[in-house]
mmCIF file of C-alpha atoms in Angstrom:
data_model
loop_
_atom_site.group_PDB
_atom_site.id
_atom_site.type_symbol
_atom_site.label_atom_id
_atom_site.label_comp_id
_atom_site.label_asym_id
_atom_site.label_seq_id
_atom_site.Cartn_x
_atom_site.Cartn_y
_atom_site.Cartn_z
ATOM 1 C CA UNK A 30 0.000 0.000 0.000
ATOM 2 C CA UNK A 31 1.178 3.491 -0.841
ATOM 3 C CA UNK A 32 -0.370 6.705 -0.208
ATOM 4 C CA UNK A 33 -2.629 8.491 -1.288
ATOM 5 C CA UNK A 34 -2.896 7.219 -5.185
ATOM 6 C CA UNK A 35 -1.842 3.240 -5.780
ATOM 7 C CA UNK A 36 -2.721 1.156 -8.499
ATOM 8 C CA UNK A 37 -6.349 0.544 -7.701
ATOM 9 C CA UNK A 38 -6.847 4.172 -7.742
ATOM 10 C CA UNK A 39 -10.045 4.814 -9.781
ATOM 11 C CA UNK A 40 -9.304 8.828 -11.260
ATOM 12 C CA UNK A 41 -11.354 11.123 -13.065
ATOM 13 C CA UNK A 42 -9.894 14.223 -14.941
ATOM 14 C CA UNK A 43 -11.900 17.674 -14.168
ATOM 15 C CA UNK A 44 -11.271 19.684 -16.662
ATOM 16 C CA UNK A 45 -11.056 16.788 -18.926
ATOM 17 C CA UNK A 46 -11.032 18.399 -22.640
ATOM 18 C CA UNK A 47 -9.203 21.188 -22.282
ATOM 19 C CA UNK A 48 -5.732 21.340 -23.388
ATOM 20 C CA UNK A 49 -3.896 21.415 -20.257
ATOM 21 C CA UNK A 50 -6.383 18.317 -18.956
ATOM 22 C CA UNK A 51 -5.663 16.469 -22.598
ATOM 23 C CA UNK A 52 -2.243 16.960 -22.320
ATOM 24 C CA UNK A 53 -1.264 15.602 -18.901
ATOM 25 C CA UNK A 54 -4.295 12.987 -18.785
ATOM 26 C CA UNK A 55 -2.857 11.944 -22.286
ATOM 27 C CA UNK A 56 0.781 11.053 -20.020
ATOM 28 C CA UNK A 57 -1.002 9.734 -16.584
ATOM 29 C CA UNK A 58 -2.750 7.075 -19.353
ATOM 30 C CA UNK A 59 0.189 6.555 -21.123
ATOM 31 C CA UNK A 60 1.992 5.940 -17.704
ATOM 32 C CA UNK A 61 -0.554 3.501 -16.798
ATOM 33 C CA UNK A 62 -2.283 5.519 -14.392
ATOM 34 C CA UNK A 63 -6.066 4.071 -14.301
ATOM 35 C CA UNK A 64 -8.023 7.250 -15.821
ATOM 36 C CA UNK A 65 -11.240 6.239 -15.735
ATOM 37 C CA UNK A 66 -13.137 9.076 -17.726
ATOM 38 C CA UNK A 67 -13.265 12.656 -17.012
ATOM 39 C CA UNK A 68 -15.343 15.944 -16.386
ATOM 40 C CA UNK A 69 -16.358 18.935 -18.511
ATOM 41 C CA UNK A 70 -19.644 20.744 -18.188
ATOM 42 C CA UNK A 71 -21.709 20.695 -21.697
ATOM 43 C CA UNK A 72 -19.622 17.840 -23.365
ATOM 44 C CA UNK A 73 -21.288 14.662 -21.337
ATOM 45 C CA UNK A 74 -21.789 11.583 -23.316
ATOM 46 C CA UNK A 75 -18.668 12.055 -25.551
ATOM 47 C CA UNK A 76 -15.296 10.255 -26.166
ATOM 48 C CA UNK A 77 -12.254 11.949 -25.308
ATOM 49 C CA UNK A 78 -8.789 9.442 -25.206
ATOM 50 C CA UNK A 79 -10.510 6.676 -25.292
ATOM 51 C CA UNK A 80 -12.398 7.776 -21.811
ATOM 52 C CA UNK A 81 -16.124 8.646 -21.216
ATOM 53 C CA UNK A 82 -16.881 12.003 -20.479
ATOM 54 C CA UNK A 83 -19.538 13.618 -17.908
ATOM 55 C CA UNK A 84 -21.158 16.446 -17.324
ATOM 56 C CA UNK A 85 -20.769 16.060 -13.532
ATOM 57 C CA UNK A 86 -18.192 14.765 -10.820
ATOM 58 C CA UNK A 87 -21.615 13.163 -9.276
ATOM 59 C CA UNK A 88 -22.273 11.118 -12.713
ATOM 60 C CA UNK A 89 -18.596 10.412 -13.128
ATOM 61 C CA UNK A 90 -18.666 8.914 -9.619
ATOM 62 C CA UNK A 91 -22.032 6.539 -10.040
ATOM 63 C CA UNK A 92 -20.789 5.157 -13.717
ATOM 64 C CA UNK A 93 -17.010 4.931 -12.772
ATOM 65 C CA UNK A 94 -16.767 4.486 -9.086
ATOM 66 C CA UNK A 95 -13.957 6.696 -9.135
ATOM 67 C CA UNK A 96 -12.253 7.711 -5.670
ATOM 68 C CA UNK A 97 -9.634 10.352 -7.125
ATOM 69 C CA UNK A 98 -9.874 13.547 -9.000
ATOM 70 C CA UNK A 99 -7.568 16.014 -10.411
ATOM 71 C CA UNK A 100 -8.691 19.124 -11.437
ATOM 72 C CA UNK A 101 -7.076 20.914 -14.636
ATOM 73 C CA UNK A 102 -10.004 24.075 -14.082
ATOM 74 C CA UNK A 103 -9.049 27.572 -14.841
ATOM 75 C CA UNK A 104 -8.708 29.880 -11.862
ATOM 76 C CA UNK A 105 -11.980 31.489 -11.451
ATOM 77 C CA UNK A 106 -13.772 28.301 -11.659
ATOM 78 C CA UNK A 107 -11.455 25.618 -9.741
ATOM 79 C CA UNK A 108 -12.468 26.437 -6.244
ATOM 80 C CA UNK A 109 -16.258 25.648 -7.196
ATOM 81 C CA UNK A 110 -14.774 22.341 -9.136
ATOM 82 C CA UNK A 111 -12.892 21.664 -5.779
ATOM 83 C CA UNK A 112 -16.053 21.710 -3.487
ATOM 84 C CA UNK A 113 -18.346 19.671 -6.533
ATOM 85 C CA UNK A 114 -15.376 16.723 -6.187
ATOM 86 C CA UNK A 115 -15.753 16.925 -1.949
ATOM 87 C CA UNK A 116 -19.629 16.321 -2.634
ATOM 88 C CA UNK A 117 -19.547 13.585 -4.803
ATOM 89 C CA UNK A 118 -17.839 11.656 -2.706
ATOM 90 C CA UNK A 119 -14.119 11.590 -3.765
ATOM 91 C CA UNK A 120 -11.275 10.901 -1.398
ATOM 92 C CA UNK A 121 -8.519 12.492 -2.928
ATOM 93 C CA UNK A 122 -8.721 16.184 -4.632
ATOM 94 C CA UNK A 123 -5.743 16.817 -6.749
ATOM 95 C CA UNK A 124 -5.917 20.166 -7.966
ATOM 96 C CA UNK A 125 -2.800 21.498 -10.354
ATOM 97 C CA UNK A 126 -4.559 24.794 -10.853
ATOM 98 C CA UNK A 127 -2.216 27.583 -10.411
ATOM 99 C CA UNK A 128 -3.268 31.390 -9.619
ATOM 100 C CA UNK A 129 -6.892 30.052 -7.675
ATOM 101 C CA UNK A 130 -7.589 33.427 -5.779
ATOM 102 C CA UNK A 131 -6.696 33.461 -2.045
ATOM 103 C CA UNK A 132 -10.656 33.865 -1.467
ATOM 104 C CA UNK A 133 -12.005 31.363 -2.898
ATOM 105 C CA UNK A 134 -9.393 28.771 -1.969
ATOM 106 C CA UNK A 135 -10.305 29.877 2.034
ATOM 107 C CA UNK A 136 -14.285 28.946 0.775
ATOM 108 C CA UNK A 137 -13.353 25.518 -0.005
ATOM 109 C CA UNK A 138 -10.880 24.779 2.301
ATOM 110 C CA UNK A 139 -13.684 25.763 4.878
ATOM 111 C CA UNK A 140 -15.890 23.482 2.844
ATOM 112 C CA UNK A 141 -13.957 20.784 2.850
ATOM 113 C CA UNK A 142 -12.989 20.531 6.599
ATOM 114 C CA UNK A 143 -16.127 18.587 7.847
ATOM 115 C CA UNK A 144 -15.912 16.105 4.858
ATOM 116 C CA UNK A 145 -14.382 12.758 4.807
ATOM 117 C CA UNK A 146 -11.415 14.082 1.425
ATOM 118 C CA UNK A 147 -8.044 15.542 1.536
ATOM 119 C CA UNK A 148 -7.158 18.030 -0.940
ATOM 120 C CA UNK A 149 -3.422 18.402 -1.948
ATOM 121 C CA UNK A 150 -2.528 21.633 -3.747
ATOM 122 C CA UNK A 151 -3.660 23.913 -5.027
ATOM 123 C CA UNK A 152 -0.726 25.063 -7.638
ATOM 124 C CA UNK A 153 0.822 21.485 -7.244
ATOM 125 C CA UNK A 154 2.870 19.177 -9.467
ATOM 126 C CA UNK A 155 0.344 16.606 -7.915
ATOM 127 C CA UNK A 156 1.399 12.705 -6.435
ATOM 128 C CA UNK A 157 3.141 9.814 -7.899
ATOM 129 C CA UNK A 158 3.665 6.521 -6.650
ATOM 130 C CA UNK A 159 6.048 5.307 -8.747
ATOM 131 C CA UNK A 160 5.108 2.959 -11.606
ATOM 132 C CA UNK A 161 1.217 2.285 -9.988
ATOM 133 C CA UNK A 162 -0.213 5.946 -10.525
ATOM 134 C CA UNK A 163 1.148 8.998 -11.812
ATOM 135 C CA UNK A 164 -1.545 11.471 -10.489
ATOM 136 C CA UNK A 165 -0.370 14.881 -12.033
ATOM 137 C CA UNK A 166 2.185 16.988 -14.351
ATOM 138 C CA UNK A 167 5.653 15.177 -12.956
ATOM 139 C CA UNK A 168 7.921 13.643 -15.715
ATOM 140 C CA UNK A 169 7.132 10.075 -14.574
ATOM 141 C CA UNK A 170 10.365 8.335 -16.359
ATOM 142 C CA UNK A 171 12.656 10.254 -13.053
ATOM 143 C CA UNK A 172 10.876 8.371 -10.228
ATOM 144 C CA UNK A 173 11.642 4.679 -9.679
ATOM 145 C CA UNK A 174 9.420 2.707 -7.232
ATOM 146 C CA UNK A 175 11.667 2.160 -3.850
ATOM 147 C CA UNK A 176 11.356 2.918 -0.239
ATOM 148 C CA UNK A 177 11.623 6.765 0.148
ATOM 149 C CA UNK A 178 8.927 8.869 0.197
ATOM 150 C CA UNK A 179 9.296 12.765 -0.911
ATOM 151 C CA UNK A 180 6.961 15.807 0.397
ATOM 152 C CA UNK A 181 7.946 19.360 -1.228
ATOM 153 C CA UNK A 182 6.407 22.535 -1.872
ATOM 154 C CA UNK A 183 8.650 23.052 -5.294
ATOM 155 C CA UNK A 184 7.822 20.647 -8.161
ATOM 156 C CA UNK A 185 11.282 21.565 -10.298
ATOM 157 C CA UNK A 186 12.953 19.904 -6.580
ATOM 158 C CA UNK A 187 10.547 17.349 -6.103
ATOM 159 C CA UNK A 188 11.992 15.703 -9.488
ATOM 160 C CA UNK A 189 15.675 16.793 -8.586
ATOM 161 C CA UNK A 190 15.246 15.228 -5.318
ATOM 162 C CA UNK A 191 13.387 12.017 -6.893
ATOM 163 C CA UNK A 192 16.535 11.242 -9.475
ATOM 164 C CA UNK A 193 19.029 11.817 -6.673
ATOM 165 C CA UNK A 194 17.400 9.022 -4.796
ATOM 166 C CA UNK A 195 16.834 7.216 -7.084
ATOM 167 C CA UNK A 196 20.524 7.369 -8.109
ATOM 168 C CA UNK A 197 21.506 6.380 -5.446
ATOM 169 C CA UNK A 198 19.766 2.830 -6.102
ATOM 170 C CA UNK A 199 16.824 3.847 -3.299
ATOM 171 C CA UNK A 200 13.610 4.998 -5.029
ATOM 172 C CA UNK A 201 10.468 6.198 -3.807
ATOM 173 C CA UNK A 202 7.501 5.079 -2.281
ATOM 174 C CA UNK A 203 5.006 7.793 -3.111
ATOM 175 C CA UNK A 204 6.401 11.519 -3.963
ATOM 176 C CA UNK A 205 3.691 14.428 -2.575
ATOM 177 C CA UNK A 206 4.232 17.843 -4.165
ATOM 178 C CA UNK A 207 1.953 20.099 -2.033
ATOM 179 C CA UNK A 208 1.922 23.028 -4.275
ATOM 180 C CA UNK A 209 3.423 26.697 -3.284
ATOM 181 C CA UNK A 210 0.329 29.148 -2.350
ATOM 182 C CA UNK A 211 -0.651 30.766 0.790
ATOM 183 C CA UNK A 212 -3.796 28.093 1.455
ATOM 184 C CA UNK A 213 -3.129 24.514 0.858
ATOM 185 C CA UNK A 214 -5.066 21.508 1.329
ATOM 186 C CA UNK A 215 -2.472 19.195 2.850
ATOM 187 C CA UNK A 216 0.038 20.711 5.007
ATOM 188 C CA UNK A 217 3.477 19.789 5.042
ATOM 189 C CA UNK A 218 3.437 18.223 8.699
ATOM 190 C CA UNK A 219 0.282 16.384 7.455
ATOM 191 C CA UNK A 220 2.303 14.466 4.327
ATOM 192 C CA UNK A 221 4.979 14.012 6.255
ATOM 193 C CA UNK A 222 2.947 12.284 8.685
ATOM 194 C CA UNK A 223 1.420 10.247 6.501
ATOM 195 C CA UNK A 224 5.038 9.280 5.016
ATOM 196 C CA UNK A 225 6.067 8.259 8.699
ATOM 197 C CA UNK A 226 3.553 6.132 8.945
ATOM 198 C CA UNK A 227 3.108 4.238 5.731
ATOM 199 C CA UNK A 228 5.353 0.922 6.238
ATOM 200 C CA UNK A 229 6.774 0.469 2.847
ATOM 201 C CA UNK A 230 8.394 4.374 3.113
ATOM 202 C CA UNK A 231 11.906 4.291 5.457
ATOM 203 C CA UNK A 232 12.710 7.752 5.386
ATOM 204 C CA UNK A 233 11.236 10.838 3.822
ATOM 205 C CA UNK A 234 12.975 13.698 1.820
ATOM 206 C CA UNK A 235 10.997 17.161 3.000
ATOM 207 C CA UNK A 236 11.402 20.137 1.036
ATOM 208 C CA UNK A 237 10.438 23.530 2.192
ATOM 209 C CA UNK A 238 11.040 27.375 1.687
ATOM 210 C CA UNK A 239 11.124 30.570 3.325
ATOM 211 C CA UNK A 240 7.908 31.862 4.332
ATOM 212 C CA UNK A 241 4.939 30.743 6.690
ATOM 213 C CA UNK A 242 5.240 27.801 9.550
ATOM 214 C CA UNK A 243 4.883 24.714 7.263
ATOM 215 C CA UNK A 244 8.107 23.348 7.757
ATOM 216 C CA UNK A 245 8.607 24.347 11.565
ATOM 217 C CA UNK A 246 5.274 22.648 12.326
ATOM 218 C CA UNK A 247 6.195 19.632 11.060
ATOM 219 C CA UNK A 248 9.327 19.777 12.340
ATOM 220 C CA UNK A 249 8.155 19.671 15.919
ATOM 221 C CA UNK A 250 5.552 17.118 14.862
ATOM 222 C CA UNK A 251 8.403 14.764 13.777
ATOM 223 C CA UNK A 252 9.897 15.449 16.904
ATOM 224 C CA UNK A 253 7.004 14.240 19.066
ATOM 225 C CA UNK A 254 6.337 11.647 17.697
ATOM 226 C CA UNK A 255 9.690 9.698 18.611
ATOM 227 C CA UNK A 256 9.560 8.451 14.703
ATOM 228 C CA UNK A 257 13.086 6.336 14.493
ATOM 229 C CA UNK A 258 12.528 7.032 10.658
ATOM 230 C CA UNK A 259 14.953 9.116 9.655
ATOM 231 C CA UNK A 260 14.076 12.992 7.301
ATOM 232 C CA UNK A 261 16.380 14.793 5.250
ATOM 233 C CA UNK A 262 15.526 18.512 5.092
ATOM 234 C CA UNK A 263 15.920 21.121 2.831
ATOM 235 C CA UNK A 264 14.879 25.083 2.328
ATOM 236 C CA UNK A 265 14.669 26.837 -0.846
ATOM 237 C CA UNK A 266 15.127 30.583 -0.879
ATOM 238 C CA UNK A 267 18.399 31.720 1.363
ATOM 239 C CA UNK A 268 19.422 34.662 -0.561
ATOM 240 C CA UNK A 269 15.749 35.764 -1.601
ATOM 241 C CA UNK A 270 15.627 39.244 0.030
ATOM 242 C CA UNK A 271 13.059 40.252 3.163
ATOM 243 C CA UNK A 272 10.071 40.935 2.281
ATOM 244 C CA UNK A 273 9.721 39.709 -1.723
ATOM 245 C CA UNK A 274 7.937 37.591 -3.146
ATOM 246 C CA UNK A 275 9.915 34.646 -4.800
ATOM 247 C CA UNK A 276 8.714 31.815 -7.155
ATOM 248 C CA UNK A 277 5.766 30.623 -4.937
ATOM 249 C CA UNK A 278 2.622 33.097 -3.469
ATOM 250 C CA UNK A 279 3.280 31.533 -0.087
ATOM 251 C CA UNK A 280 6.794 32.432 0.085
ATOM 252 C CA UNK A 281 7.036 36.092 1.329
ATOM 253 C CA UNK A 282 8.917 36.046 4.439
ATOM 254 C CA UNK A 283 6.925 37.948 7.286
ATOM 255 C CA UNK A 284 9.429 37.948 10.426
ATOM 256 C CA UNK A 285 12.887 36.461 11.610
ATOM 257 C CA UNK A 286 11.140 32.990 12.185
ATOM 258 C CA UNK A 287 10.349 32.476 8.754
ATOM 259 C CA UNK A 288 13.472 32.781 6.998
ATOM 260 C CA UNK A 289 15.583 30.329 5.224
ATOM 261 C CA UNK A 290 18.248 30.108 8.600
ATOM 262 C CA UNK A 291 15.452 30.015 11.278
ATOM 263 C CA UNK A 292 13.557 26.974 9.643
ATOM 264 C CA UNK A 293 17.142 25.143 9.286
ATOM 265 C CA UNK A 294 17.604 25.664 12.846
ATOM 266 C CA UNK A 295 14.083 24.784 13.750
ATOM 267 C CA UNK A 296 14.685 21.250 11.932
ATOM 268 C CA UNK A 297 17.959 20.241 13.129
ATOM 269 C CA UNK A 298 16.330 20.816 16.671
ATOM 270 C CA UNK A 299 13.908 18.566 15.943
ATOM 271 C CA UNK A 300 16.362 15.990 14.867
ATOM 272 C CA UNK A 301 16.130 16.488 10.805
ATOM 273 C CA UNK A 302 19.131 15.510 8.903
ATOM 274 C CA UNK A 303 19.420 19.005 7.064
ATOM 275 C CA UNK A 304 21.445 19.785 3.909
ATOM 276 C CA UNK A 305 22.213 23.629 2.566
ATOM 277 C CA UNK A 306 22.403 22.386 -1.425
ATOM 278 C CA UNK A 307 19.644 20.254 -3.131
ATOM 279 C CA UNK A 308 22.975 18.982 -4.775
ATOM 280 C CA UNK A 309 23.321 16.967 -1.213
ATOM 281 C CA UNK A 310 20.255 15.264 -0.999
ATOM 282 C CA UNK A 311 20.226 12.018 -2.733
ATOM 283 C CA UNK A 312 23.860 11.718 -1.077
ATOM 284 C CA UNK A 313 22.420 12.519 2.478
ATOM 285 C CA UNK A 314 19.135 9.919 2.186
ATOM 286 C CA UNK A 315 21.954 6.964 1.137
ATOM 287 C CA UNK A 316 23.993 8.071 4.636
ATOM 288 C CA UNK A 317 21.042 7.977 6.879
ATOM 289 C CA UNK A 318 19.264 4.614 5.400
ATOM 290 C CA UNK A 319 23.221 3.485 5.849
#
């Protein structure tokens, strides 16, 4: 068992015909992923790569059983397409979606918190478990299946950090790019957790950046628990000046706790194996797993 996606994963595609959704649906098939029809409102009843399309997530659901979504929607509509997944019953919301305003991602992540789903993202490079389910934009021919999983907010590091391990003749159990904004669905302490405690995964890779508590929280959660599984850290964004805004929405850097230096310090605490280069990573994992 993995997380999150696995083989037997049943997923839909919202946003299904558009050319972002054709695109990257056209790889997770071609992958192997188990696509089992997608989503676009007005074009129900047609044929799109081979896979039924619906007007609805709830008529996608009762003709495909499907338990996964992931949503190529523009902006303005993806927080809407977010909340329509949650109430037809799907487990895990994917959403790739980048520039979702602030707004509307607070309305469904309020929406969302009394219902039995977990959204990851939004603005995500989505999950992969290697060679069962490829559940988003990630070149899948870089991650080999193995026994490490990865949680990051970047996706360009997710893959850097993915070929370095697997390099290094590890692999990965299931890689979980959380996605850059200022409201997520799953937190970074949250994948991490569910990394720690997923038996086939014997250490996890966690990538952060400056800005907000993500990584410190999980930090000290790692820390409490008395997990013997071992986490190699990194942050993104030590010479990004106070104050600006660099690569991600989520990664402005408020006060002295939320810099680049302060989260280091915050991990190593907490008993993270931390490296200063993304160059070091794959070489750190093979140390720890010794």
């Amino acid at each position: 068992m993995s997380v999150l996606v696995n083989k037997d994963s049943k997923i839909i595609v919202q946003g299904f015909t558009g050319s972002e959704g054709t695109f990257h649906a056209g790889q997770m098939i071609e992958y192997g992923t188990n696509v089992v029809g997608g989503v676009t409102p007005g074009k129900g009843g047609q044929t799109h790569l081979d896979k039924p399309v619906f007007n609805t997530v709830e008529e996608a659901v009762k003709a495909t059983g499907a338990n996964v979504s992931i949503i190529f929607v523009p902006p303005a509509f993806a927080a809407d397409a977010i909340m329509e997944a949650a109430d037809a019953g799907i487990k895990v919301i994917i959403t790739i979606t980048e520039g979702i305003p602030v707004s509307d991602m607070i309305k469904a992540n309020a929406y969302l918190k009394n219902r039995d789903c977990r959204m990851v993202g939004p603005n995500c490079p989505g999950v992969i478990t290697p060679e069962e389910a490829k559940v988003g934009i990630m070149p899948g021919f870089v991650f080999k299946k193995g026994k490490v999983g990865i949680v990051s907010k970047s996706g360009t590091l997710t893959y850097e950090a993915a070929d370095q391990v697997v390099r290094q003749g590890l692999g990965i159990t299931t890689a979980i790019g959380i996605g850059g904004d200022p409201i997520i669905g799953t937190t970074t302490k949250e994948a991490v957790e569910l990394l720690i405690n997923d038996d086939e995964t014997e250490a996890v890779v966690m990538i952060g950046e400056i800005g907000g508590q993500l990584e410190a929280d999980a930090a000290k959660w790692y820390m409490e628990s008395g997990s013997k599984k071992p986490i190699v850290g990194f942050i993104a964004g030590e010479t990004a000046p106070a104050g600006r805004t660099m690569g991600h929405a989520g990664a402005i850097v408020g006060g002295s706790d939320d810099t680049a230096q302060a989260k280091k310090k915050i991990m190593r605490e907490c008993g993270i194996h931390v490296v200063d280069s993304p160059a070091e990573i794959g070489k750190r994992v093979a140390e720890v797993l010794g």
